[in-house]
Amino acid sequence: MEPELLLLVILIVSVLCLSLERKIAWFLHINGICLIILCGVLLAALGFVPHQHALYDFFSGTLVPLAIALLIMSLDIRLLTKLPRKFLAIYAIGIVASMSGALVAALIFRDLGLDAAKLAAQLGASYIGGGENAVAMQKIFNIPLPLFVGTFAVDNVLTSLWMLLMIFFIGPYRVQSEFVGVIEKPPPPMFTIIEILSLIFCAIGVVWIAQFLSTRIGLLHTLLYVSLLSILAGQMGWVRRLSQSAYLLGVLLFLPFFFAIGAHSDFAAIARLPAAVLAMPPIVVGVHGLIMVICGKFLRIPRHYLAVASQSLIGGPSTAVAVAQAREWHEGVPIAVIAGVGGYAIANFIGVLIYRLAAAMCT
């Protein structure tokens, strides 16, 4: 298949899936990224697009570190200090809760061996950061594609369901304003050519240095060096001013990867996945929610803090924003974004930690 035609198909699928996400996907409990993966699986299974192609290798190889760098560069650490203390407390508890859920799931299904540890890392990273962090775990631990895609699909369904549950959890009343002006609403994205080129230049520099450090020093996987360097790069003044643009560019670069990961997958192999694999995501989310509710009640955390903190971990910034907006907690929108992006920054490191702990338990 000609690269131009395949690229056209990927772009059309991405536009259609993201449009569906806005219109009806909330009803189906499937988000746009999951739809893109499923379209890739289906189109490849029907023979409309190839299972293997040079473009897929480019999207799955070169673009992934750049996309991760751009997403993490959008974090301004200074904003974390402006978050309410009770919110930070329940947010930290939520991180531990997601880790605990991943380890419990790995322990329950330890018969899967190292695959249980790998999936625990994927889910733990996803439920602290987002799907992009799950991708990083797939790269670091070479998770088999059928396992990754099947688990990712269940993960996305649960994310949407959890968002609806958190909206219900807050209650039917509008959240009153509490600290207007503490966290300013970020400016709209700035997409001039110079700014785009500057961000891409910075991301490429981060990836190159990370590859150099991984080769010469070792110790960490390249993507972990990318995460660490991106956090540092994101604190530079000119990068902070372009944080929203960096985030959107990172999301954009991930879209063709998700299609490629779907097209690479074997539909028959996904259909044969053991029930244990599909049961792991609900266990992780269930343990996360139980710990959050118990600790939130004990510490007297306001429900809207707990709901937005939990959703920022389980679903990332976009769904956390939806939870805040659904109850008209306007000050919660920037809080949700900061918490969600913060999860992106730390989730890769925690995912690796989860894998090592789970591997020790499962072998």
GROMACS .gro file of C-alpha atoms in nm:
model
  363
    1MET     CA    1   0.000   0.000   0.000
    2GLU     CA    2   0.135   0.343  -0.093
    3PRO     CA    3   0.250   0.544   0.211
    4GLU     CA    4   0.047   0.846   0.101
    5LEU     CA    5  -0.276   0.645   0.083
    6LEU     CA    6  -0.212   0.476   0.418
    7LEU     CA    7  -0.139   0.812   0.581
    8LEU     CA    8  -0.463   0.947   0.434
    9VAL     CA    9  -0.656   0.655   0.585
   10ILE     CA   10  -0.495   0.712   0.926
   11LEU     CA   11  -0.581   1.082   0.922
   12ILE     CA   12  -0.940   1.020   0.815
   13VAL     CA   13  -0.986   0.754   1.084
   14SER     CA   14  -0.838   0.985   1.349
   15VAL     CA   15  -1.067   1.275   1.256
   16LEU     CA   16  -1.376   1.054   1.249
   17CYS     CA   17  -1.297   0.883   1.579
   18LEU     CA   18  -1.224   1.206   1.764
   19SER     CA   19  -1.543   1.357   1.621
   20LEU     CA   20  -1.740   1.055   1.740
   21GLU     CA   21  -1.584   1.093   2.083
   22ARG     CA   22  -1.739   1.439   2.110
   23LYS     CA   23  -2.080   1.335   1.984
   24ILE     CA   24  -2.166   0.978   2.088
   25ALA     CA   25  -1.862   0.798   2.233
   26TRP     CA   26  -1.949   0.913   2.586
   27PHE     CA   27  -2.269   0.708   2.549
   28LEU     CA   28  -2.081   0.402   2.427
   29HIS     CA   29  -1.821   0.445   2.704
   30ILE     CA   30  -1.535   0.432   2.452
   31ASN     CA   31  -1.302   0.724   2.393
   32GLY     CA   32  -1.152   0.843   2.066
   33ILE     CA   33  -0.811   0.680   2.112
   34CYS     CA   34  -0.968   0.343   2.181
   35LEU     CA   35  -1.181   0.385   1.868
   36ILE     CA   36  -0.869   0.458   1.662
   37ILE     CA   37  -0.704   0.138   1.787
   38LEU     CA   38  -1.016  -0.068   1.718
   39CYS     CA   39  -1.043   0.080   1.367
   40GLY     CA   40  -0.681  -0.017   1.303
   41VAL     CA   41  -0.753  -0.373   1.421
   42LEU     CA   42  -1.068  -0.400   1.209
   43LEU     CA   43  -0.929  -0.247   0.889
   44ALA     CA   44  -0.620  -0.469   0.905
   45ALA     CA   45  -0.831  -0.780   0.975
   46LEU     CA   46  -1.050  -0.702   0.672
   47GLY     CA   47  -0.747  -0.643   0.449
   48PHE     CA   48  -0.810  -0.273   0.381
   49VAL     CA   49  -0.475  -0.176   0.536
   50PRO     CA   50  -0.163  -0.392   0.580
   51HIS     CA   51  -0.058  -0.550   0.910
   52GLN     CA   52   0.303  -0.442   0.846
   53HIS     CA   53   0.427  -0.122   0.684
   54ALA     CA   54   0.728   0.110   0.705
   55LEU     CA   55   0.500   0.392   0.821
   56TYR     CA   56   0.393   0.185   1.121
   57ASP     CA   57   0.758   0.137   1.215
   58PHE     CA   58   0.812   0.513   1.200
   59PHE     CA   59   0.502   0.590   1.407
   60SER     CA   60   0.583   0.316   1.660
   61GLY     CA   61   0.952   0.401   1.682
   62THR     CA   62   1.069   0.754   1.612
   63LEU     CA   63   0.751   0.942   1.704
   64VAL     CA   64   0.678   0.782   2.043
   65PRO     CA   65   0.971   0.935   2.238
   66LEU     CA   66   0.900   1.275   2.080
   67ALA     CA   67   0.533   1.257   2.174
   68ILE     CA   68   0.617   1.155   2.531
   69ALA     CA   69   0.867   1.441   2.557
   70LEU     CA   70   0.612   1.697   2.438
   71LEU     CA   71   0.342   1.575   2.676
   72ILE     CA   72   0.569   1.586   2.981
   73MET     CA   73   0.720   1.921   2.879
   74SER     CA   74   0.374   2.071   2.928
   75LEU     CA   75   0.405   2.034   3.308
   76ASP     CA   76   0.490   2.349   3.505
   77ILE     CA   77   0.607   2.219   3.843
   78ARG     CA   78   0.551   2.557   4.005
   79LEU     CA   79   0.175   2.518   3.960
   80LEU     CA   80   0.177   2.207   4.178
   81THR     CA   81   0.261   2.428   4.478
   82LYS     CA   82  -0.061   2.625   4.421
   83LEU     CA   83  -0.289   2.325   4.450
   84PRO     CA   84  -0.498   2.302   4.771
   85ARG     CA   85  -0.328   2.093   5.038
   86LYS     CA   86  -0.623   1.858   5.082
   87PHE     CA   87  -0.630   1.802   4.707
   88LEU     CA   88  -0.258   1.723   4.704
   89ALA     CA   89  -0.308   1.483   4.994
   90ILE     CA   90  -0.582   1.281   4.823
   91TYR     CA   91  -0.393   1.299   4.492
   92ALA     CA   92  -0.086   1.141   4.657
   93ILE     CA   93  -0.309   0.878   4.816
   94GLY     CA   94  -0.456   0.809   4.472
   95ILE     CA   95  -0.110   0.740   4.330
   96VAL     CA   96  -0.043   0.487   4.605
   97ALA     CA   97  -0.391   0.344   4.551
   98SER     CA   98  -0.325   0.284   4.180
   99MET     CA   99   0.007   0.120   4.261
  100SER     CA  100  -0.160  -0.101   4.520
  101GLY     CA  101  -0.433  -0.201   4.276
  102ALA     CA  102  -0.179  -0.297   4.011
  103LEU     CA  103   0.017  -0.510   4.257
  104VAL     CA  104  -0.299  -0.680   4.387
  105ALA     CA  105  -0.404  -0.764   4.030
  106ALA     CA  106  -0.058  -0.905   3.952
  107LEU     CA  107  -0.066  -1.114   4.269
  108ILE     CA  108  -0.411  -1.254   4.194
  109PHE     CA  109  -0.308  -1.354   3.842
  110ARG     CA  110   0.051  -1.447   3.918
  111ASP     CA  111  -0.002  -1.769   3.718
  112LEU     CA  112   0.053  -1.551   3.410
  113GLY     CA  113   0.415  -1.510   3.523
  114LEU     CA  114   0.598  -1.204   3.393
  115ASP     CA  115   0.301  -1.115   3.174
  116ALA     CA  116   0.111  -1.035   3.494
  117ALA     CA  117   0.394  -0.803   3.603
  118LYS     CA  118   0.403  -0.637   3.260
  119LEU     CA  119   0.029  -0.577   3.256
  120ALA     CA  120   0.043  -0.448   3.613
  121ALA     CA  121   0.305  -0.195   3.499
  122GLN     CA  122   0.090  -0.100   3.198
  123LEU     CA  123  -0.222  -0.051   3.409
  124GLY     CA  124  -0.043   0.118   3.698
  125ALA     CA  125   0.120   0.368   3.462
  126SER     CA  126  -0.209   0.423   3.280
  127TYR     CA  127  -0.404   0.482   3.602
  128ILE     CA  128  -0.149   0.735   3.727
  129GLY     CA  129  -0.078   0.907   3.396
  130GLY     CA  130  -0.266   0.799   3.086
  131GLY     CA  131  -0.272   0.579   2.780
  132GLU     CA  132   0.049   0.739   2.661
  133ASN     CA  133   0.226   0.606   2.969
  134ALA     CA  134   0.080   0.262   2.899
  135VAL     CA  135   0.246   0.288   2.557
  136ALA     CA  136   0.578   0.364   2.725
  137MET     CA  137   0.542   0.048   2.934
  138GLN     CA  138   0.471  -0.152   2.618
  139LYS     CA  139   0.795  -0.021   2.471
  140ILE     CA  140   1.005  -0.069   2.783
  141PHE     CA  141   0.885  -0.421   2.864
  142ASN     CA  142   0.795  -0.539   2.514
  143ILE     CA  143   0.440  -0.634   2.612
  144PRO     CA  144   0.289  -0.865   2.345
  145LEU     CA  145   0.053  -0.663   2.125
  146PRO     CA  146  -0.257  -0.883   2.179
  147LEU     CA  147  -0.216  -0.847   2.556
  148PHE     CA  148  -0.154  -0.474   2.529
  149VAL     CA  149  -0.446  -0.400   2.295
  150GLY     CA  150  -0.695  -0.618   2.483
  151THR     CA  151  -0.602  -0.467   2.819
  152PHE     CA  152  -0.596  -0.116   2.671
  153ALA     CA  153  -0.950  -0.159   2.538
  154VAL     CA  154  -1.087  -0.265   2.879
  155ASP     CA  155  -0.884   0.015   3.039
  156ASN     CA  156  -1.056   0.276   2.820
  157VAL     CA  157  -1.405   0.143   2.888
  158LEU     CA  158  -1.338   0.161   3.263
  159THR     CA  159  -1.198   0.513   3.231
  160SER     CA  160  -1.522   0.640   3.080
  161LEU     CA  161  -1.737   0.452   3.330
  162TRP     CA  162  -1.525   0.585   3.617
  163MET     CA  163  -1.574   0.941   3.488
  164LEU     CA  164  -1.951   0.897   3.502
  165LEU     CA  165  -1.923   0.747   3.851
  166MET     CA  166  -1.711   1.040   3.974
  167ILE     CA  167  -1.964   1.290   3.840
  168PHE     CA  168  -2.235   1.100   4.029
  169PHE     CA  169  -2.011   1.077   4.338
  170ILE     CA  170  -1.977   1.455   4.369
  171GLY     CA  171  -2.354   1.484   4.390
  172PRO     CA  172  -2.618   1.686   4.211
  173TYR     CA  173  -2.522   2.026   4.345
  174ARG     CA  174  -2.305   2.291   4.191
  175VAL     CA  175  -1.965   2.322   4.363
  176GLN     CA  176  -1.926   2.667   4.514
  177SER     CA  177  -1.627   2.885   4.428
  178GLU     CA  178  -1.354   2.855   4.691
  179PHE     CA  179  -1.032   3.019   4.579
  180VAL     CA  180  -1.096   3.228   4.271
  181GLY     CA  181  -0.772   3.346   4.114
  182VAL     CA  182  -0.539   3.108   4.300
  183ILE     CA  183  -0.465   2.924   3.978
  184GLU     CA  184  -0.506   3.132   3.667
  185LYS     CA  185  -0.668   2.988   3.358
  186PRO     CA  186  -0.391   2.912   3.106
  187PRO     CA  187  -0.379   3.117   2.788
  188PRO     CA  188  -0.510   2.961   2.466
  189PRO     CA  189  -0.268   2.748   2.262
  190MET     CA  190  -0.024   2.945   2.045
  191PHE     CA  191   0.041   2.772   1.718
  192THR     CA  192   0.276   2.989   1.519
  193ILE     CA  193   0.533   2.819   1.296
  194ILE     CA  194   0.822   2.944   1.510
  195GLU     CA  195   0.666   2.809   1.828
  196ILE     CA  196   0.591   2.469   1.676
  197LEU     CA  197   0.944   2.440   1.540
  198SER     CA  198   1.088   2.547   1.876
  199LEU     CA  199   0.892   2.282   2.063
  200ILE     CA  200   0.987   2.009   1.815
  201PHE     CA  201   1.351   2.119   1.832
  202CYS     CA  202   1.343   2.096   2.211
  203ALA     CA  203   1.174   1.754   2.204
  204ILE     CA  204   1.425   1.616   1.954
  205GLY     CA  205   1.709   1.750   2.169
  206VAL     CA  206   1.562   1.580   2.476
  207VAL     CA  207   1.531   1.246   2.293
  208TRP     CA  208   1.884   1.268   2.152
  209ILE     CA  209   2.036   1.341   2.495
  210ALA     CA  210   1.827   1.061   2.649
  211GLN     CA  211   1.952   0.812   2.390
  212PHE     CA  212   2.311   0.927   2.453
  213LEU     CA  213   2.274   0.885   2.830
  214SER     CA  214   2.108   0.546   2.792
  215THR     CA  215   2.387   0.424   2.564
  216ARG     CA  216   2.683   0.568   2.754
  217ILE     CA  217   2.566   0.551   3.115
  218GLY     CA  218   2.289   0.293   3.111
  219LEU     CA  219   2.101   0.256   3.443
  220LEU     CA  220   1.770   0.374   3.296
  221HIS     CA  221   1.571   0.294   2.984
  222THR     CA  222   1.577   0.566   2.717
  223LEU     CA  223   1.213   0.658   2.779
  224LEU     CA  224   1.283   0.713   3.149
  225TYR     CA  225   1.563   0.952   3.059
  226VAL     CA  226   1.321   1.120   2.818
  227SER     CA  227   1.071   1.162   3.102
  228LEU     CA  228   1.329   1.306   3.340
  229LEU     CA  229   1.480   1.547   3.086
  230SER     CA  230   1.136   1.656   2.968
  231ILE     CA  231   1.040   1.754   3.323
  232LEU     CA  232   1.352   1.970   3.340
  233ALA     CA  233   1.301   2.119   2.993
  234GLY     CA  234   0.942   2.205   3.077
  235GLN     CA  235   1.058   2.442   3.351
  236MET     CA  236   1.236   2.672   3.104
  237GLY     CA  237   1.046   2.998   3.070
  238TRP     CA  238   0.979   2.986   2.698
  239VAL     CA  239   0.865   2.623   2.719
  240ARG     CA  240   0.627   2.706   3.007
  241ARG     CA  241   0.467   2.973   2.792
  242LEU     CA  242   0.395   2.709   2.527
  243SER     CA  243   0.276   2.437   2.763
  244GLN     CA  244  -0.069   2.396   2.604
  245SER     CA  245   0.082   2.382   2.257
  246ALA     CA  246   0.331   2.118   2.372
  247TYR     CA  247   0.048   1.909   2.517
  248LEU     CA  248  -0.162   1.926   2.200
  249LEU     CA  249   0.136   1.844   1.978
  250GLY     CA  250   0.217   1.544   2.195
  251VAL     CA  251  -0.139   1.414   2.167
  252LEU     CA  252  -0.132   1.472   1.790
  253LEU     CA  253   0.188   1.270   1.742
  254PHE     CA  254   0.040   0.980   1.938
  255LEU     CA  255  -0.266   0.939   1.713
  256PRO     CA  256  -0.096   0.756   1.422
  257PHE     CA  257   0.085   0.534   1.671
  258PHE     CA  258  -0.245   0.414   1.815
  259PHE     CA  259  -0.369   0.325   1.466
  260ALA     CA  260  -0.042   0.144   1.394
  261ILE     CA  261  -0.060  -0.055   1.717
  262GLY     CA  262  -0.410  -0.166   1.621
  263ALA     CA  263  -0.313  -0.261   1.266
  264HIS     CA  264  -0.016  -0.461   1.394
  265SER     CA  265  -0.243  -0.663   1.620
  266ASP     CA  266  -0.382  -1.005   1.544
  267PHE     CA  267  -0.760  -0.994   1.594
  268ALA     CA  268  -0.781  -1.369   1.646
  269ALA     CA  269  -0.509  -1.355   1.913
  270ILE     CA  270  -0.695  -1.077   2.094
  271ALA     CA  271  -1.017  -1.282   2.087
  272ARG     CA  272  -0.830  -1.571   2.253
  273LEU     CA  273  -0.705  -1.366   2.546
  274PRO     CA  274  -0.760  -1.533   2.883
  275ALA     CA  275  -1.030  -1.390   3.104
  276ALA     CA  276  -0.767  -1.312   3.365
  277VAL     CA  277  -0.613  -1.045   3.139
  278LEU     CA  278  -0.949  -0.873   3.097
  279ALA     CA  279  -1.016  -0.891   3.471
  280MET     CA  280  -0.701  -0.706   3.575
  281PRO     CA  281  -0.815  -0.350   3.490
  282PRO     CA  282  -1.136  -0.370   3.702
  283ILE     CA  283  -0.933  -0.500   3.996
  284VAL     CA  284  -0.684  -0.213   3.972
  285VAL     CA  285  -0.960   0.048   3.950
  286GLY     CA  286  -1.163  -0.121   4.225
  287VAL     CA  287  -0.872  -0.120   4.471
  288HIS     CA  288  -0.790   0.239   4.374
  289GLY     CA  289  -1.147   0.351   4.440
  290LEU     CA  290  -1.179   0.164   4.770
  291ILE     CA  291  -0.860   0.316   4.911
  292MET     CA  292  -0.954   0.664   4.791
  293VAL     CA  293  -1.301   0.654   4.948
  294ILE     CA  294  -1.178   0.516   5.282
  295CYS     CA  295  -0.891   0.765   5.309
  296GLY     CA  296  -1.108   1.051   5.184
  297LYS     CA  297  -1.369   0.983   5.453
  298PHE     CA  298  -1.105   0.947   5.726
  299LEU     CA  299  -0.928   1.271   5.625
  300ARG     CA  300  -1.254   1.455   5.553
  301ILE     CA  301  -1.158   1.535   5.196
  302PRO     CA  302  -1.430   1.722   5.002
  303ARG     CA  303  -1.598   1.498   4.748
  304HIS     CA  304  -1.514   1.721   4.451
  305TYR     CA  305  -1.144   1.710   4.545
  306LEU     CA  306  -1.154   1.332   4.567
  307ALA     CA  307  -1.346   1.290   4.241
  308VAL     CA  308  -1.124   1.518   4.031
  309ALA     CA  309  -0.802   1.381   4.184
  310SER     CA  310  -0.911   1.024   4.118
  311GLN     CA  311  -1.024   1.096   3.762
  312SER     CA  312  -0.703   1.285   3.684
  313LEU     CA  313  -0.516   0.964   3.769
  314ILE     CA  314  -0.754   0.709   3.617
  315GLY     CA  315  -0.841   0.902   3.302
  316GLY     CA  316  -0.591   1.186   3.264
  317PRO     CA  317  -0.647   1.561   3.238
  318SER     CA  318  -0.920   1.565   2.972
  319THR     CA  319  -1.165   1.342   3.162
  320ALA     CA  320  -1.079   1.511   3.493
  321VAL     CA  321  -1.171   1.844   3.333
  322ALA     CA  322  -1.501   1.689   3.224
  323VAL     CA  323  -1.575   1.589   3.585
  324ALA     CA  324  -1.504   1.942   3.711
  325GLN     CA  325  -1.711   2.103   3.437
  326ALA     CA  326  -2.002   1.864   3.488
  327ARG     CA  327  -2.053   2.005   3.839
  328GLU     CA  328  -1.962   2.361   3.738
  329TRP     CA  329  -1.649   2.365   3.954
  330HIS     CA  330  -1.476   2.621   3.736
  331GLU     CA  331  -1.167   2.654   3.956
  332GLY     CA  332  -1.130   2.277   3.930
  333VAL     CA  333  -1.060   2.289   3.556
  334PRO     CA  334  -0.699   2.416   3.579
  335ILE     CA  335  -0.648   2.194   3.885
  336ALA     CA  336  -0.756   1.892   3.682
  337VAL     CA  337  -0.518   1.983   3.402
  338ILE     CA  338  -0.220   2.031   3.637
  339ALA     CA  339  -0.289   1.706   3.822
  340GLY     CA  340  -0.338   1.510   3.499
  341VAL     CA  341  -0.021   1.637   3.336
  342GLY     CA  342   0.169   1.576   3.660
  343GLY     CA  343   0.059   1.214   3.635
  344TYR     CA  344   0.204   1.192   3.286
  345ALA     CA  345   0.539   1.312   3.421
  346ILE     CA  346   0.577   1.055   3.700
  347ALA     CA  347   0.384   0.754   3.570
  348ASN     CA  348   0.668   0.601   3.366
  349PHE     CA  349   0.894   0.583   3.670
  350ILE     CA  350   0.620   0.437   3.888
  351GLY     CA  351   0.528   0.186   3.616
  352VAL     CA  352   0.883   0.050   3.617
  353LEU     CA  353   0.874   0.027   3.997
  354ILE     CA  354   0.544  -0.163   3.979
  355TYR     CA  355   0.694  -0.408   3.730
  356ARG     CA  356   0.993  -0.483   3.951
  357LEU     CA  357   0.776  -0.535   4.259
  358ALA     CA  358   0.522  -0.745   4.069
  359ALA     CA  359   0.793  -0.951   3.898
  360ALA     CA  360   0.939  -1.035   4.238
  361MET     CA  361   0.596  -1.152   4.355
  362CYS     CA  362   0.508  -1.347   4.039
  363THR     CA  363   0.833  -1.543   3.993
   0.00000   0.00000   0.00000
